Coordinates of C-alpha atoms in Angstrom, one line a residue:
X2 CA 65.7 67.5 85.5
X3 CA 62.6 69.4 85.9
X4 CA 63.3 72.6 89.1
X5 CA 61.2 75.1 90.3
X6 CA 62.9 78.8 89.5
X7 CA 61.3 82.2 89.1
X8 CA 58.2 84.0 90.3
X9 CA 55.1 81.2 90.9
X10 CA 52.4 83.0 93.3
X11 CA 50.6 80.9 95.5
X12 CA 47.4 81.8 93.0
X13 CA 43.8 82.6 94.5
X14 CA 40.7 80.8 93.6
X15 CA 38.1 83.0 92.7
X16 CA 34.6 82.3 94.1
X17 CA 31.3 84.0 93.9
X18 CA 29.2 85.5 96.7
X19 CA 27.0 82.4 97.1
X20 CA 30.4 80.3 97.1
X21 CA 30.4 78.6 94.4
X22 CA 33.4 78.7 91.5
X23 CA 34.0 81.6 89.9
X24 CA 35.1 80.3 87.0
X25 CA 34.8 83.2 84.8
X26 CA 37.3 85.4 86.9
X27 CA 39.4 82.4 87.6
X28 CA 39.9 82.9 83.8
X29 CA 40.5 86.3 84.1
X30 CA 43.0 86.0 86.9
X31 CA 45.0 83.4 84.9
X32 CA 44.9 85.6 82.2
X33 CA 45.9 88.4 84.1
X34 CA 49.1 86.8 85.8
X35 CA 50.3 84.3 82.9
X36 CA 53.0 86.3 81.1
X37 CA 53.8 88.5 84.3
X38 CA 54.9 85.7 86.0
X39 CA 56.9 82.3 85.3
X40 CA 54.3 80.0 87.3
X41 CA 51.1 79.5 89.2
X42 CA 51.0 77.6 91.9
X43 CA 47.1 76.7 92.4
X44 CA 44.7 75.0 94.9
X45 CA 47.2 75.9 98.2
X46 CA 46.5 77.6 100.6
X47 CA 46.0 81.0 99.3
X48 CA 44.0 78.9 96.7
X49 CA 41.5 77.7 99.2
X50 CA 42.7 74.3 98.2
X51 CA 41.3 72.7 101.5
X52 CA 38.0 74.3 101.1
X53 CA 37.2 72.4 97.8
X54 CA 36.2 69.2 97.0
X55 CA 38.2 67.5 94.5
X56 CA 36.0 67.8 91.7
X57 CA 36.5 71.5 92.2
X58 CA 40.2 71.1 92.6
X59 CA 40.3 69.4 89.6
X60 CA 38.0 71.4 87.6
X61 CA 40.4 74.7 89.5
X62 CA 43.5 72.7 87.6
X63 CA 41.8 72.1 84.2
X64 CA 41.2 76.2 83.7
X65 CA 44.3 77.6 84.5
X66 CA 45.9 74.9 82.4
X67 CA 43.7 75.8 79.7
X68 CA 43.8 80.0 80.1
X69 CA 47.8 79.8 80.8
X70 CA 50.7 80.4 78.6
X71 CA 52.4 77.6 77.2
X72 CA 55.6 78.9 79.2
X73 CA 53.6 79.1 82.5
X74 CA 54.4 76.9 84.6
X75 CA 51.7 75.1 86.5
X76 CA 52.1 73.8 90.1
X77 CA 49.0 71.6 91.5
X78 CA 48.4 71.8 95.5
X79 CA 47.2 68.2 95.5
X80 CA 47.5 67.7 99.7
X81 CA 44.5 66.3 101.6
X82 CA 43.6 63.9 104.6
X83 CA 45.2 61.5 103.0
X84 CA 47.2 59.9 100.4
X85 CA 44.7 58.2 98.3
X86 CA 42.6 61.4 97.2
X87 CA 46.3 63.2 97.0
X88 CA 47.2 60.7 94.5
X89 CA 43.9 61.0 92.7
X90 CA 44.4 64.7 92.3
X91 CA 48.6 64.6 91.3
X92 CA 47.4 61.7 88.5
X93 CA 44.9 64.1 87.2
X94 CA 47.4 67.4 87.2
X95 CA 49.4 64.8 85.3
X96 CA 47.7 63.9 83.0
X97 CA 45.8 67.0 81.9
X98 CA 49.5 68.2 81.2
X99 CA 50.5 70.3 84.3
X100 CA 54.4 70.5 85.3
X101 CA 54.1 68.8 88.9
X102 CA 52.8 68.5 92.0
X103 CA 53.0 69.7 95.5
X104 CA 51.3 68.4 98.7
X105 CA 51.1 69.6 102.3
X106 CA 51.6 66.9 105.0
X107 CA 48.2 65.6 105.8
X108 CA 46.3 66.9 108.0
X109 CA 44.0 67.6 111.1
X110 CA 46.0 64.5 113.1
X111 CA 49.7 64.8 114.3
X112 CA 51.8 62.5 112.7
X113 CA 54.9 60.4 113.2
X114 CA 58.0 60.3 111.3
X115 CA 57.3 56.5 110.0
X116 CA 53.4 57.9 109.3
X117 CA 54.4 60.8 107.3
X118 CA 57.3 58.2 105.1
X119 CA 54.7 56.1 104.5
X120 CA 52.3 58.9 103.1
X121 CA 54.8 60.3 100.6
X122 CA 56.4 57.0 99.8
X123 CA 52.8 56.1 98.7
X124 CA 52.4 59.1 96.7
X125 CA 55.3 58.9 95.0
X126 CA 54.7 55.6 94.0
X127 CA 51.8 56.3 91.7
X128 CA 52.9 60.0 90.1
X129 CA 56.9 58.2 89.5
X130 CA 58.1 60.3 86.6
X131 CA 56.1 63.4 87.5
X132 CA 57.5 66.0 89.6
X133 CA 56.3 65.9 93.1
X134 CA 57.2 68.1 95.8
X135 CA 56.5 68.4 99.7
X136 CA 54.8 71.2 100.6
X137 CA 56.2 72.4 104.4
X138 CA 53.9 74.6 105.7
X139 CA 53.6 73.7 109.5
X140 CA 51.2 76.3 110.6
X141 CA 48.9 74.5 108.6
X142 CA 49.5 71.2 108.2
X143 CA 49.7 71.2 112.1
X144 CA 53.3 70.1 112.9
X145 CA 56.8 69.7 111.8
X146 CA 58.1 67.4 109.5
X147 CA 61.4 66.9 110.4
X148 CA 64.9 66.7 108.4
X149 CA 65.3 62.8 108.7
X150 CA 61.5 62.8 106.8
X151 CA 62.9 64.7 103.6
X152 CA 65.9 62.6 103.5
X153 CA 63.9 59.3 103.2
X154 CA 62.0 61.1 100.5
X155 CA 64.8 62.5 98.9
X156 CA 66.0 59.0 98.5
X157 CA 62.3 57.4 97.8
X158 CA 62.0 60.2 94.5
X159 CA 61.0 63.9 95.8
X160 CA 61.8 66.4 93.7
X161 CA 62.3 68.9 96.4
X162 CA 60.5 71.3 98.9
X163 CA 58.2 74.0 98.6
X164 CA 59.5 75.4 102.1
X165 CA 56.8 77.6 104.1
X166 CA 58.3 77.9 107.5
X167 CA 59.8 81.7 107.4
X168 CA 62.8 80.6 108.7
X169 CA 66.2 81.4 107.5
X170 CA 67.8 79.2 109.5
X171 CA 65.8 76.2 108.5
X172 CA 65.9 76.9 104.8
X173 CA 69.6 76.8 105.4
X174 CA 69.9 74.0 106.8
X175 CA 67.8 72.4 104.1
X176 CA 69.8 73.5 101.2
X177 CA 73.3 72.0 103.3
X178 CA 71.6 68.6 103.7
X179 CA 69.5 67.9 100.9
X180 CA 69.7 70.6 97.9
X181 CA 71.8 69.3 94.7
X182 CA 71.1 69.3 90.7
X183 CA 67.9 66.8 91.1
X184 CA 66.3 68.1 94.1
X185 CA 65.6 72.3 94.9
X186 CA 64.1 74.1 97.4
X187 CA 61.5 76.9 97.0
X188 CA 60.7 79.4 99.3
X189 CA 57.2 79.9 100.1
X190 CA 57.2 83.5 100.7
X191 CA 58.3 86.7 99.5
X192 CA 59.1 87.7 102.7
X193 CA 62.5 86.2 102.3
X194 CA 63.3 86.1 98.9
X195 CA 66.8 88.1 98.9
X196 CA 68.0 86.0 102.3
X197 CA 67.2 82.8 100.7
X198 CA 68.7 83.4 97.1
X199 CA 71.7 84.0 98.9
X200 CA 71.7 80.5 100.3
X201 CA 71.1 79.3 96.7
X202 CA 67.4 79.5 96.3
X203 CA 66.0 79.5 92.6
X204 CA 62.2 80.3 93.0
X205 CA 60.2 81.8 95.0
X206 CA 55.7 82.0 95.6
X207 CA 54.7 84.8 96.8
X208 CA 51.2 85.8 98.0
X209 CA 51.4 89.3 96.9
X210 CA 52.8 88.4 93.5
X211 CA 48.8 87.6 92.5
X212 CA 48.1 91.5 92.7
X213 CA 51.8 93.1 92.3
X214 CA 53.3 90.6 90.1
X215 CA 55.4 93.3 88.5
X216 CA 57.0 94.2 92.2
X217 CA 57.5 90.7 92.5
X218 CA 59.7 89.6 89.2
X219 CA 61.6 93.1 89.7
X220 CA 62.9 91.8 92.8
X221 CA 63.8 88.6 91.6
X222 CA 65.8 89.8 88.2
X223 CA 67.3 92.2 90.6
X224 CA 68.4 90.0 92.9
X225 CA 69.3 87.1 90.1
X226 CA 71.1 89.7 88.7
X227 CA 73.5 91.1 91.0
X228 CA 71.7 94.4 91.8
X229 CA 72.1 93.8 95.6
X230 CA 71.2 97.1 96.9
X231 CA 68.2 97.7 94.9
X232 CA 67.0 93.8 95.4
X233 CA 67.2 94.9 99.2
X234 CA 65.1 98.2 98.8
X235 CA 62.2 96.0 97.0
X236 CA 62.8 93.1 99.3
X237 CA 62.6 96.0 102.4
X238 CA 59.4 98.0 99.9
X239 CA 57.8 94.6 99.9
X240 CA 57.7 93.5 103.2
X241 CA 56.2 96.8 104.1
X242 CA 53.3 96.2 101.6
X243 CA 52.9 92.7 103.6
X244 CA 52.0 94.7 106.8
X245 CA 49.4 96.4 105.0
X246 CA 48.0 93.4 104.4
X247 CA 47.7 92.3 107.6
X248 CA 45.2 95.1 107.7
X249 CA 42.7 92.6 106.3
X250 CA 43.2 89.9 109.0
X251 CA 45.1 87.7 107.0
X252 CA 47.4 88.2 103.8
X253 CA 45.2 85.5 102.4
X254 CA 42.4 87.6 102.7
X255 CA 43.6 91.1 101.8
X256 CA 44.4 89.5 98.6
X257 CA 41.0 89.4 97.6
X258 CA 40.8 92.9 98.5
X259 CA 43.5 94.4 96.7
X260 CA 42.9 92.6 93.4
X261 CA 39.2 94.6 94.2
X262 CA 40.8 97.6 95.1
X263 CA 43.4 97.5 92.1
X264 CA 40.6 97.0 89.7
X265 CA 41.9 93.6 88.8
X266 CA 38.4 92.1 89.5
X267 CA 35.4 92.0 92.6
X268 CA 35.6 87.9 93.8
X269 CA 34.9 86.8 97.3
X270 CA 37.2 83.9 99.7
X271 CA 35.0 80.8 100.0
X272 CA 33.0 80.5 103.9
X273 CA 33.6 80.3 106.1
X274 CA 36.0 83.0 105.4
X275 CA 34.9 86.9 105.6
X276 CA 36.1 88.7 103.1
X277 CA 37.1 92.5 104.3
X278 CA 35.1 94.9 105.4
X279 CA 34.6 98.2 104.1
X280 CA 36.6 99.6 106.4
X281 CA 39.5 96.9 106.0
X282 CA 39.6 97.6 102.3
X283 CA 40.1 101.4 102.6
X284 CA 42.8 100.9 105.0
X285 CA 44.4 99.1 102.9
X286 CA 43.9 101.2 100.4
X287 CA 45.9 104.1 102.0
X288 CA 48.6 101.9 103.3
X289 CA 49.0 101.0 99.4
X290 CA 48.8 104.9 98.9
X291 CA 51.1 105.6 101.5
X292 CA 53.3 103.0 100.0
X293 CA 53.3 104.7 96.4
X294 CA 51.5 101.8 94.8
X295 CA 48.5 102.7 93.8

Protein backbone atom coordinates (compact mmCIF):
# COMPACT_ATOMS: atom_id res chain seq x y z
CA UNK A 1 0.00 0.00 0.00
CA UNK A 2 1.48 3.10 -1.29
CA UNK A 3 2.54 5.84 2.21
CA UNK A 4 4.03 9.02 2.22
CA UNK A 5 7.53 8.72 4.47
CA UNK A 6 10.64 10.80 4.34
CA UNK A 7 11.62 14.33 3.44
CA UNK A 8 9.11 15.77 0.38
CA UNK A 9 9.38 19.80 0.46
CA UNK A 10 6.56 21.61 -0.46
CA UNK A 11 8.71 22.49 -3.86
CA UNK A 12 8.71 26.24 -5.43
CA UNK A 13 7.71 27.06 -8.88
CA UNK A 14 10.15 29.07 -10.40
CA UNK A 15 8.94 32.04 -12.49
CA UNK A 16 10.56 34.83 -14.33
CA UNK A 17 10.41 38.51 -13.82
CA UNK A 18 7.63 39.10 -16.41
CA UNK A 19 5.73 36.08 -14.66
CA UNK A 20 5.76 33.71 -16.89
CA UNK A 21 7.24 29.92 -16.22
CA UNK A 22 10.59 29.58 -15.52
CA UNK A 23 11.04 26.51 -16.87
CA UNK A 24 14.64 26.38 -17.22
CA UNK A 25 15.28 26.88 -13.36
CA UNK A 26 12.34 24.74 -12.61
CA UNK A 27 14.74 22.15 -14.16
CA UNK A 28 17.47 23.20 -12.24
CA UNK A 29 15.60 23.20 -8.97
CA UNK A 30 14.39 19.57 -9.55
CA UNK A 31 17.72 18.78 -10.28
CA UNK A 32 19.09 20.33 -7.44
CA UNK A 33 16.69 18.67 -4.79
CA UNK A 34 16.13 15.13 -6.46
CA UNK A 35 18.67 12.90 -4.75
CA UNK A 36 18.73 15.21 -1.49
CA UNK A 37 15.47 14.48 -0.80
CA UNK A 38 12.89 11.44 -0.97
CA UNK A 39 10.02 13.55 -2.64
CA UNK A 40 8.67 16.82 -4.10
CA UNK A 41 5.65 17.86 -3.41
CA UNK A 42 4.75 20.43 -6.37
CA UNK A 43 1.96 23.05 -7.38
CA UNK A 44 0.94 23.74 -3.38
CA UNK A 45 1.10 26.35 -1.85
CA UNK A 46 4.68 27.20 -1.73
CA UNK A 47 4.39 26.08 -5.37
CA UNK A 48 2.13 28.90 -6.33
CA UNK A 49 -0.24 26.21 -7.24
CA UNK A 50 -3.32 28.71 -7.03
CA UNK A 51 -1.67 31.26 -9.07
CA UNK A 52 -1.49 29.04 -12.24
CA UNK A 53 -3.77 27.93 -14.62
CA UNK A 54 -3.96 24.38 -15.26
CA UNK A 55 -2.14 24.11 -18.31
CA UNK A 56 0.71 25.50 -16.22
CA UNK A 57 0.11 23.15 -13.43
CA UNK A 58 0.23 20.53 -15.66
CA UNK A 59 3.02 21.59 -17.79
CA UNK A 60 4.82 22.40 -13.71
CA UNK A 61 4.03 18.32 -13.21
CA UNK A 62 5.34 17.10 -16.59
CA UNK A 63 9.02 18.73 -15.76
CA UNK A 64 9.75 17.62 -12.50
CA UNK A 65 8.51 14.21 -13.54
CA UNK A 66 10.81 14.35 -16.24
CA UNK A 67 14.15 16.17 -14.42
CA UNK A 68 13.46 13.78 -11.21
CA UNK A 69 15.04 10.64 -10.04
CA UNK A 70 13.37 7.54 -10.64
CA UNK A 71 13.31 7.12 -6.67
CA UNK A 72 11.80 10.69 -6.19
CA UNK A 73 8.75 10.66 -5.30
CA UNK A 74 6.32 12.99 -6.86
CA UNK A 75 3.34 14.50 -5.03
CA UNK A 76 0.86 16.69 -7.39
CA UNK A 77 -1.15 19.67 -5.54
CA UNK A 78 -4.14 19.19 -7.75
CA UNK A 79 -6.81 21.47 -5.39
CA UNK A 80 -8.95 24.17 -7.06
CA UNK A 81 -12.47 25.75 -6.91
CA UNK A 82 -13.77 22.83 -7.57
CA UNK A 83 -13.82 19.14 -8.15
CA UNK A 84 -13.99 18.90 -11.84
CA UNK A 85 -10.68 20.82 -12.77
CA UNK A 86 -9.13 18.83 -9.50
CA UNK A 87 -9.95 15.74 -11.16
CA UNK A 88 -8.66 16.96 -14.46
CA UNK A 89 -5.31 17.74 -12.94
CA UNK A 90 -5.02 14.24 -10.48
CA UNK A 91 -5.98 12.16 -13.99
CA UNK A 92 -3.18 13.90 -15.61
CA UNK A 93 -0.41 13.47 -12.55
CA UNK A 94 -1.68 9.95 -13.09
CA UNK A 95 -1.10 9.28 -16.02
CA UNK A 96 2.16 11.06 -16.90
CA UNK A 97 3.41 8.56 -14.05
CA UNK A 98 3.43 10.65 -10.82
CA UNK A 99 3.06 8.67 -7.28
CA UNK A 100 -0.29 10.53 -6.12
CA UNK A 101 -2.23 13.27 -5.52
CA UNK A 102 -3.05 15.79 -2.92
CA UNK A 103 -5.85 18.49 -2.83
CA UNK A 104 -6.64 21.40 -0.55
CA UNK A 105 -10.39 21.75 0.33
CA UNK A 106 -11.90 24.03 -2.21
CA UNK A 107 -11.80 27.20 -1.91
CA UNK A 108 -12.88 30.99 -1.60
CA UNK A 109 -16.58 29.82 -0.15
CA UNK A 110 -17.11 28.19 3.30
CA UNK A 111 -18.27 24.87 3.06
CA UNK A 112 -20.34 22.27 4.88
CA UNK A 113 -19.55 18.95 6.00
CA UNK A 114 -22.03 17.19 3.38
CA UNK A 115 -20.37 19.86 0.61
CA UNK A 116 -16.92 19.06 1.39
CA UNK A 117 -18.03 14.68 1.21
CA UNK A 118 -19.38 15.31 -1.80
CA UNK A 119 -16.15 17.08 -3.29
CA UNK A 120 -13.77 14.30 -2.35
CA UNK A 121 -16.15 11.49 -2.84
CA UNK A 122 -16.24 12.87 -6.39
CA UNK A 123 -12.67 13.03 -6.71
CA UNK A 124 -11.96 9.91 -5.57
CA UNK A 125 -14.23 8.43 -7.84
CA UNK A 126 -12.36 9.17 -10.98
CA UNK A 127 -8.41 8.77 -9.69
CA UNK A 128 -9.71 5.06 -7.71
CA UNK A 129 -6.49 3.23 -7.73
CA UNK A 130 -4.22 6.28 -7.45
CA UNK A 131 -3.20 7.60 -4.35
CA UNK A 132 -5.14 10.60 -3.24
CA UNK A 133 -4.67 12.59 -0.21
CA UNK A 134 -6.48 15.62 1.52
CA UNK A 135 -4.53 18.38 1.86
CA UNK A 136 -5.56 20.34 5.40
CA UNK A 137 -4.35 23.54 5.30
CA UNK A 138 -7.11 25.82 6.85
CA UNK A 139 -5.47 29.13 6.69
CA UNK A 140 -5.82 28.70 3.27
CA UNK A 141 -8.39 26.82 2.19
CA UNK A 142 -10.49 29.17 4.58
CA UNK A 143 -11.96 26.86 7.19
CA UNK A 144 -11.77 23.58 9.02
CA UNK A 145 -12.62 20.39 7.83
CA UNK A 146 -13.60 18.54 10.50
CA UNK A 147 -12.81 14.82 11.96
CA UNK A 148 -16.29 13.33 10.93
CA UNK A 149 -15.11 14.69 7.05
CA UNK A 150 -11.92 12.38 6.99
CA UNK A 151 -13.68 9.52 8.41
CA UNK A 152 -16.27 9.51 5.51
CA UNK A 153 -13.22 9.70 3.28
CA UNK A 154 -11.30 7.28 4.98
CA UNK A 155 -14.12 4.91 4.26
CA UNK A 156 -14.95 6.39 0.55
CA UNK A 157 -10.84 5.61 -0.45
CA UNK A 158 -8.35 8.47 1.00
CA UNK A 159 -5.20 7.46 1.31
CA UNK A 160 -4.49 9.80 4.08
CA UNK A 161 -3.73 13.45 5.10
CA UNK A 162 -1.23 15.91 4.27
CA UNK A 163 -1.93 17.76 7.74
CA UNK A 164 -1.00 21.68 7.68
CA UNK A 165 -2.64 22.91 10.86
CA UNK A 166 0.53 23.26 13.29
CA UNK A 167 -1.19 21.67 15.84
CA UNK A 168 0.05 18.94 17.93
CA UNK A 169 -2.94 18.24 19.41
CA UNK A 170 -4.87 17.85 16.23
CA UNK A 171 -2.25 15.73 14.51
CA UNK A 172 -2.83 13.53 17.52
CA UNK A 173 -5.93 13.18 17.51
CA UNK A 174 -5.74 12.28 13.82
CA UNK A 175 -3.41 9.48 14.12
CA UNK A 176 -5.87 7.92 17.24
CA UNK A 177 -8.85 8.04 14.96
CA UNK A 178 -7.91 7.41 11.56
CA UNK A 179 -4.10 6.40 11.06
CA UNK A 180 -3.54 2.47 10.35
CA UNK A 181 -1.43 0.39 7.59
CA UNK A 182 -3.57 1.82 4.51
CA UNK A 183 -4.06 5.36 5.49
CA UNK A 184 -0.95 7.89 7.05
CA UNK A 185 -0.65 11.18 8.01
CA UNK A 186 2.03 13.72 6.88
CA UNK A 187 2.89 16.62 8.54
CA UNK A 188 3.01 19.72 6.60
CA UNK A 189 5.69 21.46 8.34
CA UNK A 190 8.98 21.12 9.70
CA UNK A 191 8.18 23.07 12.40
CA UNK A 192 6.97 19.94 14.14
CA UNK A 193 8.73 17.12 12.77
CA UNK A 194 10.31 15.54 16.14
CA UNK A 195 6.66 16.05 18.11
CA UNK A 196 4.80 14.41 15.43
CA UNK A 197 7.22 11.32 14.71
CA UNK A 198 6.66 10.66 18.19
CA UNK A 199 2.95 10.30 17.64
CA UNK A 200 3.91 7.98 14.76
CA UNK A 201 4.33 10.25 11.86
CA UNK A 202 6.43 8.86 8.71
CA UNK A 203 6.93 11.96 6.50
CA UNK A 204 7.20 15.22 6.66
CA UNK A 205 7.23 18.62 3.76
CA UNK A 206 8.95 21.16 4.74
CA UNK A 207 9.33 24.62 3.28
CA UNK A 208 12.83 25.12 4.08
CA UNK A 209 13.80 21.66 2.89
CA UNK A 210 13.81 23.47 -0.92
CA UNK A 211 17.02 25.50 0.08
CA UNK A 212 18.46 23.31 3.27
CA UNK A 213 17.53 20.06 2.17
CA UNK A 214 20.54 18.56 3.86
CA UNK A 215 19.29 20.23 7.42
CA UNK A 216 16.20 18.77 6.67
CA UNK A 217 16.93 14.73 5.97
CA UNK A 218 19.60 15.06 9.05
CA UNK A 219 16.77 15.68 11.21
CA UNK A 220 14.72 13.18 10.00
CA UNK A 221 17.40 10.10 10.00
CA UNK A 222 18.12 11.46 13.41
CA UNK A 223 15.07 11.37 14.62
CA UNK A 224 13.99 7.87 12.69
CA UNK A 225 16.96 6.76 14.17
CA UNK A 226 16.78 7.15 17.73
CA UNK A 227 19.31 10.06 18.15
CA UNK A 228 16.75 11.98 20.31
CA UNK A 229 18.86 14.64 21.64
CA UNK A 230 20.47 15.66 18.49
CA UNK A 231 16.96 15.36 16.46
CA UNK A 232 15.89 18.00 19.18
CA UNK A 233 18.93 20.42 18.66
CA UNK A 234 18.12 20.40 14.71
CA UNK A 235 14.38 20.41 15.27
CA UNK A 236 15.24 23.54 17.94
CA UNK A 237 18.34 24.89 14.97
CA UNK A 238 15.57 24.74 12.50
CA UNK A 239 12.86 26.46 13.93
CA UNK A 240 15.26 29.29 14.47
CA UNK A 241 16.15 29.39 10.76
CA UNK A 242 12.12 29.69 10.23
CA UNK A 243 12.12 33.04 12.19
CA UNK A 244 14.57 34.25 9.87
CA UNK A 245 12.43 33.74 7.30
CA UNK A 246 9.77 35.53 8.48
CA UNK A 247 12.17 38.37 7.76
CA UNK A 248 10.93 38.22 4.22
CA UNK A 249 7.15 38.58 5.02
CA UNK A 250 6.35 35.17 4.50
CA UNK A 251 8.35 31.78 4.64
CA UNK A 252 6.94 31.39 1.19
CA UNK A 253 8.61 34.27 0.15
CA UNK A 254 11.98 34.17 1.72
CA UNK A 255 12.29 30.97 -0.01
CA UNK A 256 12.86 32.57 -3.15
CA UNK A 257 15.33 34.66 -1.49
CA UNK A 258 17.47 32.25 0.11
CA UNK A 259 17.80 29.89 -2.88
CA UNK A 260 19.21 33.63 -4.40
CA UNK A 261 21.21 34.27 -1.62
CA UNK A 262 22.55 30.56 -1.37
CA UNK A 263 23.50 30.70 -4.97
CA UNK A 264 21.06 28.02 -5.82
CA UNK A 265 19.55 30.22 -8.60
CA UNK A 266 17.87 34.22 -9.02
CA UNK A 267 13.81 33.36 -9.80
CA UNK A 268 11.04 35.57 -8.75
CA UNK A 269 7.21 34.45 -6.88
CA UNK A 270 4.55 35.01 -9.47
CA UNK A 271 2.25 38.73 -8.83
CA UNK A 272 0.83 39.63 -7.29
CA UNK A 273 3.48 38.52 -4.85
CA UNK A 274 6.69 40.90 -4.11
CA UNK A 275 9.54 39.19 -3.93
CA UNK A 276 12.10 40.69 -1.13
CA UNK A 277 13.55 43.56 -1.04
CA UNK A 278 17.07 44.37 -0.88
CA UNK A 279 17.01 45.01 2.42
CA UNK A 280 14.78 41.76 3.31
CA UNK A 281 17.31 39.62 1.58
CA UNK A 282 20.38 40.96 3.56
CA UNK A 283 18.61 40.40 6.67
CA UNK A 284 18.17 37.33 6.00
CA UNK A 285 21.29 36.84 5.02
CA UNK A 286 22.79 37.65 8.51
CA UNK A 287 20.18 35.84 10.40
CA UNK A 288 21.52 32.74 8.18
CA UNK A 289 25.07 33.99 9.17
CA UNK A 290 24.25 34.34 12.63
CA UNK A 291 22.76 30.95 12.43
CA UNK A 292 26.09 29.33 11.05
CA UNK A 293 24.52 28.37 7.69
CA UNK A 294 25.89 30.15 5.33
Amino acid sequence: MFRLKGVIPPMITPFKENGELDEKNLQKLVEYLSGKVNGLFICGSYGCGALMSLEERKRVAEIVKKYASPETTIVVHTGTTNARDTIELSLHARDIGCDAAAAVGPYYYKYQDADLIRYYESILKETKDFPFYAYHNPGFQGYETSLKVFKALKEAGLSGIKDATFDVMKYATYQRELADENFDIASGTEAIWVASHALGCEAYIPGIGNVYPELCTEMYRQSMEGEKEAALQSQFRINKLRDVMYMARSTQLAIYAIAEIRGIMTTYPRAPFIPATAQEKENIAQGLRELGIL
